[in-house]
Amino acid sequence: MEQRVSDTGYQERRRFPPVLLALMAAIVGAFLLVSFASVDQQNAIFYALALIPARFDATSAYHFAAWYDALGPLFGHVFLHAGLLHIGMNMLVLLQVGPWVADRLGPSRFLTLFFLSALGGALAYILINAHSEMPAVGASGAICGVFGAYFLSVRRSWREALADPAVRNAIGTFLFINVFLAGIASATGFLPIAWEAHLGGFVAGGAAYLALGPRVPRGPWG
């Protein structure tokens, strides 16, 4: 019998772990604080926390004054968004698989995976766009990492997950939309989507799950 890619039991038991709600509250709260700040304050915050590849270039005039200043953008970009639609879409997408991954990993490991995914997305964006002055903000790279972890957790082991055609098809569809189509939208100027962060975050999240995930999980797809 062909197996479905969703599971009624999972939907019925779905809940929202406090760590996920706290993370979302922090992201939304930061967005609101920045929104109510003055224009000068907003510009200063974005310059300090947005991902600007040129700032990581030692030969650039925008280079960080000290190495530890780079830590702000590498993680702080998660808490900046370009508008209500941007943050709204990110939070809705996080709610799709965030509850399952947070429940499987527990609070500390979930946060570790989330911010490692953010780091992976940031590094991918910086490396692929070396010397660029185009800033990138948002939690989408980290959220793609949560999806990477989710796809590896939907079977009893990550090996079984990757061996399942249904899982591989879902991964392919996810990457097609969030990397390939997002890349086309960015290249054509239709939408300024940082597809590089999506790809880097997805890979980092999957790798982090291999290290942090439970050894005998039961996936929501059966």
PDB file of C-alpha atoms in Angstrom:
ATOM      1  CA  MET A   1       0.000   0.000   0.000  1.00  0.00           C
ATOM      2  CA  GLU A   2       1.314   3.436  -0.879  1.00  0.00           C
ATOM      3  CA  GLN A   3       2.148   5.520   2.158  1.00  0.00           C
ATOM      4  CA  ARG A   4       0.860   9.056   2.533  1.00  0.00           C
ATOM      5  CA  VAL A   5       3.215  11.917   3.283  1.00  0.00           C
ATOM      6  CA  SER A   6       1.099  13.075   6.208  1.00  0.00           C
ATOM      7  CA  ASP A   7      -0.161  11.229   9.217  1.00  0.00           C
ATOM      8  CA  THR A   8      -3.505  11.792  10.921  1.00  0.00           C
ATOM      9  CA  GLY A   9      -2.132  10.692  14.274  1.00  0.00           C
ATOM     10  CA  TYR A  10       0.594  13.288  14.058  1.00  0.00           C
ATOM     11  CA  GLN A  11      -1.909  16.017  13.243  1.00  0.00           C
ATOM     12  CA  GLU A  12      -4.089  14.996  16.182  1.00  0.00           C
ATOM     13  CA  ARG A  13      -1.205  15.017  18.674  1.00  0.00           C
ATOM     14  CA  ARG A  14       0.333  18.174  17.293  1.00  0.00           C
ATOM     15  CA  ARG A  15       1.087  20.778  19.923  1.00  0.00           C
ATOM     16  CA  PHE A  16       3.210  23.876  20.196  1.00  0.00           C
ATOM     17  CA  PRO A  17       6.217  23.378  22.507  1.00  0.00           C
ATOM     18  CA  PRO A  18       6.987  26.399  24.723  1.00  0.00           C
ATOM     19  CA  VAL A  19      10.484  26.738  23.236  1.00  0.00           C
ATOM     20  CA  LEU A  20       8.998  27.227  19.776  1.00  0.00           C
ATOM     21  CA  LEU A  21       6.470  29.777  20.998  1.00  0.00           C
ATOM     22  CA  ALA A  22       9.197  31.642  22.913  1.00  0.00           C
ATOM     23  CA  LEU A  23      11.433  31.724  19.837  1.00  0.00           C
ATOM     24  CA  MET A  24       8.611  33.019  17.658  1.00  0.00           C
ATOM     25  CA  ALA A  25       7.686  35.610  20.283  1.00  0.00           C
ATOM     26  CA  ALA A  26      11.289  36.837  20.352  1.00  0.00           C
ATOM     27  CA  ILE A  27      11.401  37.163  16.559  1.00  0.00           C
ATOM     28  CA  VAL A  28       8.046  38.940  16.381  1.00  0.00           C
ATOM     29  CA  GLY A  29       8.947  41.120  19.361  1.00  0.00           C
ATOM     30  CA  ALA A  30      12.201  42.193  17.734  1.00  0.00           C
ATOM     31  CA  PHE A  31      10.340  43.023  14.528  1.00  0.00           C
ATOM     32  CA  LEU A  32       7.887  45.219  16.427  1.00  0.00           C
ATOM     33  CA  LEU A  33      10.630  47.016  18.357  1.00  0.00           C
ATOM     34  CA  VAL A  34      12.512  47.808  15.163  1.00  0.00           C
ATOM     35  CA  SER A  35       9.293  48.884  13.431  1.00  0.00           C
ATOM     36  CA  PHE A  36       8.583  51.495  16.103  1.00  0.00           C
ATOM     37  CA  ALA A  37      12.153  52.804  16.183  1.00  0.00           C
ATOM     38  CA  SER A  38      13.133  55.990  14.391  1.00  0.00           C
ATOM     39  CA  VAL A  39      14.461  55.829  10.850  1.00  0.00           C
ATOM     40  CA  ASP A  40      18.003  56.534  12.047  1.00  0.00           C
ATOM     41  CA  GLN A  41      17.735  53.811  14.683  1.00  0.00           C
ATOM     42  CA  GLN A  42      16.376  51.344  12.139  1.00  0.00           C
ATOM     43  CA  ASN A  43      19.248  52.086   9.761  1.00  0.00           C
ATOM     44  CA  ALA A  44      21.773  51.582  12.553  1.00  0.00           C
ATOM     45  CA  ILE A  45      20.178  48.288  13.616  1.00  0.00           C
ATOM     46  CA  PHE A  46      20.072  46.937  10.077  1.00  0.00           C
ATOM     47  CA  TYR A  47      23.670  47.964   9.445  1.00  0.00           C
ATOM     48  CA  ALA A  48      24.769  46.204  12.635  1.00  0.00           C
ATOM     49  CA  LEU A  49      22.723  43.001  12.263  1.00  0.00           C
ATOM     50  CA  ALA A  50      21.898  42.465   8.576  1.00  0.00           C
ATOM     51  CA  LEU A  51      24.064  40.126   6.522  1.00  0.00           C
ATOM     52  CA  ILE A  52      26.218  42.355   4.310  1.00  0.00           C
ATOM     53  CA  PRO A  53      28.934  40.231   2.630  1.00  0.00           C
ATOM     54  CA  ALA A  54      31.204  43.256   2.087  1.00  0.00           C
ATOM     55  CA  ARG A  55      31.507  43.687   5.850  1.00  0.00           C
ATOM     56  CA  PHE A  56      33.188  40.265   6.027  1.00  0.00           C
ATOM     57  CA  ASP A  57      35.754  41.335   3.414  1.00  0.00           C
ATOM     58  CA  ALA A  58      38.982  42.467   5.085  1.00  0.00           C
ATOM     59  CA  THR A  59      39.740  44.774   2.147  1.00  0.00           C
ATOM     60  CA  SER A  60      36.382  46.539   2.284  1.00  0.00           C
ATOM     61  CA  ALA A  61      35.857  49.961   3.826  1.00  0.00           C
ATOM     62  CA  TYR A  62      32.813  48.463   5.573  1.00  0.00           C
ATOM     63  CA  HIS A  63      34.827  45.734   7.313  1.00  0.00           C
ATOM     64  CA  PHE A  64      34.078  45.104  10.995  1.00  0.00           C
ATOM     65  CA  ALA A  65      36.209  47.019  13.467  1.00  0.00           C
ATOM     66  CA  ALA A  66      36.634  43.864  15.593  1.00  0.00           C
ATOM     67  CA  TRP A  67      36.136  40.170  14.796  1.00  0.00           C
ATOM     68  CA  TYR A  68      33.433  39.738  17.425  1.00  0.00           C
ATOM     69  CA  ASP A  69      31.292  42.389  15.730  1.00  0.00           C
ATOM     70  CA  ALA A  70      30.677  39.797  13.000  1.00  0.00           C
ATOM     71  CA  LEU A  71      28.759  37.614  15.452  1.00  0.00           C
ATOM     72  CA  GLY A  72      25.896  40.102  15.438  1.00  0.00           C
ATOM     73  CA  PRO A  73      24.942  39.641  11.764  1.00  0.00           C
ATOM     74  CA  LEU A  74      25.689  35.903  11.725  1.00  0.00           C
ATOM     75  CA  PHE A  75      22.873  35.317  14.209  1.00  0.00           C
ATOM     76  CA  GLY A  76      21.089  38.655  14.540  1.00  0.00           C
ATOM     77  CA  HIS A  77      19.768  38.640  10.969  1.00  0.00           C
ATOM     78  CA  VAL A  78      17.196  36.089  12.163  1.00  0.00           C
ATOM     79  CA  PHE A  79      15.442  38.812  14.169  1.00  0.00           C
ATOM     80  CA  LEU A  80      15.194  41.329  11.318  1.00  0.00           C
ATOM     81  CA  HIS A  81      12.493  41.249   8.645  1.00  0.00           C
ATOM     82  CA  ALA A  82      11.605  43.429   5.687  1.00  0.00           C
ATOM     83  CA  GLY A  83       7.910  43.855   6.482  1.00  0.00           C
ATOM     84  CA  LEU A  84       4.730  42.220   7.731  1.00  0.00           C
ATOM     85  CA  LEU A  85       4.433  39.861   4.760  1.00  0.00           C
ATOM     86  CA  HIS A  86       8.029  38.715   5.211  1.00  0.00           C
ATOM     87  CA  ILE A  87       7.751  37.895   8.899  1.00  0.00           C
ATOM     88  CA  GLY A  88       4.200  36.582   8.556  1.00  0.00           C
ATOM     89  CA  MET A  89       5.193  34.052   5.902  1.00  0.00           C
ATOM     90  CA  ASN A  90       8.238  32.942   7.879  1.00  0.00           C
ATOM     91  CA  MET A  91       6.264  32.383  11.071  1.00  0.00           C
ATOM     92  CA  LEU A  92       3.512  30.464   9.261  1.00  0.00           C
ATOM     93  CA  VAL A  93       6.077  28.222   7.589  1.00  0.00           C
ATOM     94  CA  LEU A  94       7.885  27.621  10.892  1.00  0.00           C
ATOM     95  CA  LEU A  95       4.602  26.466  12.415  1.00  0.00           C
ATOM     96  CA  GLN A  96       4.313  23.710   9.803  1.00  0.00           C
ATOM     97  CA  VAL A  97       7.185  21.549  11.059  1.00  0.00           C
ATOM     98  CA  GLY A  98       8.613  23.456  14.024  1.00  0.00           C
ATOM     99  CA  PRO A  99       6.347  21.732  16.566  1.00  0.00           C
ATOM    100  CA  TRP A 100       7.444  18.242  15.496  1.00  0.00           C
ATOM    101  CA  VAL A 101      11.168  19.030  15.411  1.00  0.00           C
ATOM    102  CA  ALA A 102      11.063  20.929  18.713  1.00  0.00           C
ATOM    103  CA  ASP A 103       9.177  18.050  20.316  1.00  0.00           C
ATOM    104  CA  ARG A 104      11.675  15.495  18.998  1.00  0.00           C
ATOM    105  CA  LEU A 105      14.785  17.415  20.073  1.00  0.00           C
ATOM    106  CA  GLY A 106      13.766  19.190  23.245  1.00  0.00           C
ATOM    107  CA  PRO A 107      14.329  22.897  24.003  1.00  0.00           C
ATOM    108  CA  SER A 108      18.118  23.200  24.098  1.00  0.00           C
ATOM    109  CA  ARG A 109      18.838  20.967  21.110  1.00  0.00           C
ATOM    110  CA  PHE A 110      16.090  22.600  19.067  1.00  0.00           C
ATOM    111  CA  LEU A 111      17.517  26.074  19.681  1.00  0.00           C
ATOM    112  CA  THR A 112      21.004  24.782  18.901  1.00  0.00           C
ATOM    113  CA  LEU A 113      19.802  23.347  15.606  1.00  0.00           C
ATOM    114  CA  PHE A 114      17.879  26.523  14.757  1.00  0.00           C
ATOM    115  CA  PHE A 115      20.848  28.828  15.259  1.00  0.00           C
ATOM    116  CA  LEU A 116      23.320  26.440  13.609  1.00  0.00           C
ATOM    117  CA  SER A 117      20.982  26.521  10.617  1.00  0.00           C
ATOM    118  CA  ALA A 118      20.977  30.315  10.775  1.00  0.00           C
ATOM    119  CA  LEU A 119      24.782  30.255  10.802  1.00  0.00           C
ATOM    120  CA  GLY A 120      24.903  27.854   7.863  1.00  0.00           C
ATOM    121  CA  GLY A 121      22.527  30.034   5.877  1.00  0.00           C
ATOM    122  CA  ALA A 122      24.511  33.164   6.713  1.00  0.00           C
ATOM    123  CA  LEU A 123      27.830  31.643   5.674  1.00  0.00           C
ATOM    124  CA  ALA A 124      26.373  30.376   2.390  1.00  0.00           C
ATOM    125  CA  TYR A 125      24.977  33.810   1.575  1.00  0.00           C
ATOM    126  CA  ILE A 126      28.266  35.536   2.424  1.00  0.00           C
ATOM    127  CA  LEU A 127      30.455  33.086   0.492  1.00  0.00           C
ATOM    128  CA  ILE A 128      28.303  33.003  -2.637  1.00  0.00           C
ATOM    129  CA  ASN A 129      27.923  36.787  -2.638  1.00  0.00           C
ATOM    130  CA  ALA A 130      31.451  37.708  -1.612  1.00  0.00           C
ATOM    131  CA  HIS A 131      32.157  41.467  -1.682  1.00  0.00           C
ATOM    132  CA  SER A 132      28.481  42.297  -2.264  1.00  0.00           C
ATOM    133  CA  GLU A 133      26.910  45.201  -0.390  1.00  0.00           C
ATOM    134  CA  MET A 134      23.392  43.727  -0.747  1.00  0.00           C
ATOM    135  CA  PRO A 135      21.999  43.019   2.762  1.00  0.00           C
ATOM    136  CA  ALA A 136      19.955  39.962   3.684  1.00  0.00           C
ATOM    137  CA  VAL A 137      17.644  39.623   6.680  1.00  0.00           C
ATOM    138  CA  GLY A 138      15.093  37.161   7.968  1.00  0.00           C
ATOM    139  CA  ALA A 139      14.713  33.782   9.627  1.00  0.00           C
ATOM    140  CA  SER A 140      14.094  31.804   6.433  1.00  0.00           C
ATOM    141  CA  GLY A 141      17.560  30.236   6.352  1.00  0.00           C
ATOM    142  CA  ALA A 142      17.169  28.951   9.895  1.00  0.00           C
ATOM    143  CA  ILE A 143      13.636  27.757   9.125  1.00  0.00           C
ATOM    144  CA  CYS A 144      14.919  25.855   6.098  1.00  0.00           C
ATOM    145  CA  GLY A 145      17.268  24.129   8.525  1.00  0.00           C
ATOM    146  CA  VAL A 146      14.280  23.048  10.609  1.00  0.00           C
ATOM    147  CA  PHE A 147      12.797  21.556   7.450  1.00  0.00           C
ATOM    148  CA  GLY A 148      16.077  19.754   6.765  1.00  0.00           C
ATOM    149  CA  ALA A 149      15.834  18.200  10.228  1.00  0.00           C
ATOM    150  CA  TYR A 150      12.161  17.377   9.727  1.00  0.00           C
ATOM    151  CA  PHE A 151      12.730  15.395   6.534  1.00  0.00           C
ATOM    152  CA  LEU A 152      15.382  13.285   8.256  1.00  0.00           C
ATOM    153  CA  SER A 153      13.109  12.589  11.233  1.00  0.00           C
ATOM    154  CA  VAL A 154      10.022  11.285   9.441  1.00  0.00           C
ATOM    155  CA  ARG A 155      11.203   7.677   9.524  1.00  0.00           C
ATOM    156  CA  ARG A 156      12.833   5.538  12.196  1.00  0.00           C
ATOM    157  CA  SER A 157      16.277   6.666  11.050  1.00  0.00           C
ATOM    158  CA  TRP A 158      17.704   9.209   8.627  1.00  0.00           C
ATOM    159  CA  ARG A 159      18.877   6.362   6.413  1.00  0.00           C
ATOM    160  CA  GLU A 160      15.315   5.058   6.110  1.00  0.00           C
ATOM    161  CA  ALA A 161      14.119   8.593   5.432  1.00  0.00           C
ATOM    162  CA  LEU A 162      16.543   9.135   2.557  1.00  0.00           C
ATOM    163  CA  ALA A 163      15.789   5.672   1.166  1.00  0.00           C
ATOM    164  CA  ASP A 164      12.064   6.441   0.980  1.00  0.00           C
ATOM    165  CA  PRO A 165      10.964   7.839  -2.418  1.00  0.00           C
ATOM    166  CA  ALA A 166       8.191   9.865  -0.737  1.00  0.00           C
ATOM    167  CA  VAL A 167      10.716  11.643   1.474  1.00  0.00           C
ATOM    168  CA  ARG A 168      13.159  12.224  -1.372  1.00  0.00           C
ATOM    169  CA  ASN A 169      10.368  13.650  -3.523  1.00  0.00           C
ATOM    170  CA  ALA A 170       9.350  15.982  -0.704  1.00  0.00           C
ATOM    171  CA  ILE A 171      12.963  17.130  -0.292  1.00  0.00           C
ATOM    172  CA  GLY A 172      13.257  17.698  -4.028  1.00  0.00           C
ATOM    173  CA  THR A 173      10.044  19.726  -4.103  1.00  0.00           C
ATOM    174  CA  PHE A 174      11.143  21.801  -1.133  1.00  0.00           C
ATOM    175  CA  LEU A 175      14.521  22.617  -2.690  1.00  0.00           C
ATOM    176  CA  PHE A 176      12.966  23.303  -6.090  1.00  0.00           C
ATOM    177  CA  ILE A 177      10.669  25.922  -4.593  1.00  0.00           C
ATOM    178  CA  ASN A 178      12.961  27.449  -1.989  1.00  0.00           C
ATOM    179  CA  VAL A 179      16.244  27.350  -3.891  1.00  0.00           C
ATOM    180  CA  PHE A 180      15.666  27.027  -7.634  1.00  0.00           C
ATOM    181  CA  LEU A 181      12.502  29.107  -8.003  1.00  0.00           C
ATOM    182  CA  ALA A 182      13.667  31.530  -5.304  1.00  0.00           C
ATOM    183  CA  GLY A 183      16.925  31.938  -7.210  1.00  0.00           C
ATOM    184  CA  ILE A 184      15.064  32.730 -10.414  1.00  0.00           C
ATOM    185  CA  ALA A 185      12.842  35.240  -8.588  1.00  0.00           C
ATOM    186  CA  SER A 186      15.935  36.944  -7.187  1.00  0.00           C
ATOM    187  CA  ALA A 187      17.912  36.924 -10.438  1.00  0.00           C
ATOM    188  CA  THR A 188      15.019  38.436 -12.396  1.00  0.00           C
ATOM    189  CA  GLY A 189      14.350  41.085  -9.771  1.00  0.00           C
ATOM    190  CA  PHE A 190      10.861  39.752  -9.093  1.00  0.00           C
ATOM    191  CA  LEU A 191      11.554  39.189  -5.386  1.00  0.00           C
ATOM    192  CA  PRO A 192      14.841  39.740  -3.504  1.00  0.00           C
ATOM    193  CA  ILE A 193      14.994  36.252  -1.973  1.00  0.00           C
ATOM    194  CA  ALA A 194      18.248  35.021  -0.437  1.00  0.00           C
ATOM    195  CA  TRP A 195      18.118  31.516  -1.908  1.00  0.00           C
ATOM    196  CA  GLU A 196      21.720  30.988  -0.831  1.00  0.00           C
ATOM    197  CA  ALA A 197      20.649  31.219   2.822  1.00  0.00           C
ATOM    198  CA  HIS A 198      17.831  28.752   2.149  1.00  0.00           C
ATOM    199  CA  LEU A 199      20.270  26.207   0.746  1.00  0.00           C
ATOM    200  CA  GLY A 200      22.926  26.733   3.416  1.00  0.00           C
ATOM    201  CA  GLY A 201      20.377  26.611   6.206  1.00  0.00           C
ATOM    202  CA  PHE A 202      18.782  23.432   4.862  1.00  0.00           C
ATOM    203  CA  VAL A 203      22.119  21.623   4.665  1.00  0.00           C
ATOM    204  CA  ALA A 204      23.228  22.875   8.084  1.00  0.00           C
ATOM    205  CA  GLY A 205      19.927  21.867   9.681  1.00  0.00           C
ATOM    206  CA  GLY A 206      20.135  18.370   8.244  1.00  0.00           C
ATOM    207  CA  ALA A 207      23.724  17.985   9.425  1.00  0.00           C
ATOM    208  CA  ALA A 208      22.835  19.307  12.871  1.00  0.00           C
ATOM    209  CA  TYR A 209      19.988  16.811  13.160  1.00  0.00           C
ATOM    210  CA  LEU A 210      22.390  13.937  12.474  1.00  0.00           C
ATOM    211  CA  ALA A 211      24.372  15.034  15.536  1.00  0.00           C
ATOM    212  CA  LEU A 212      21.516  16.136  17.794  1.00  0.00           C
ATOM    213  CA  GLY A 213      18.587  13.913  16.837  1.00  0.00           C
ATOM    214  CA  PRO A 214      17.304  10.971  18.913  1.00  0.00           C
ATOM    215  CA  ARG A 215      18.833   7.654  17.993  1.00  0.00           C
ATOM    216  CA  VAL A 216      15.540   5.713  17.633  1.00  0.00           C
ATOM    217  CA  PRO A 217      12.925   8.242  16.528  1.00  0.00           C
ATOM    218  CA  ARG A 218       9.432   7.475  15.273  1.00  0.00           C
ATOM    219  CA  GLY A 219       8.572   9.620  12.283  1.00  0.00           C
ATOM    220  CA  PRO A 220       5.244  11.387  11.782  1.00  0.00           C
ATOM    221  CA  TRP A 221       4.887   9.770   8.351  1.00  0.00           C
ATOM    222  CA  GLY A 222       4.808   6.286   9.793  1.00  0.00           C
TER     223      GLY A 222
END
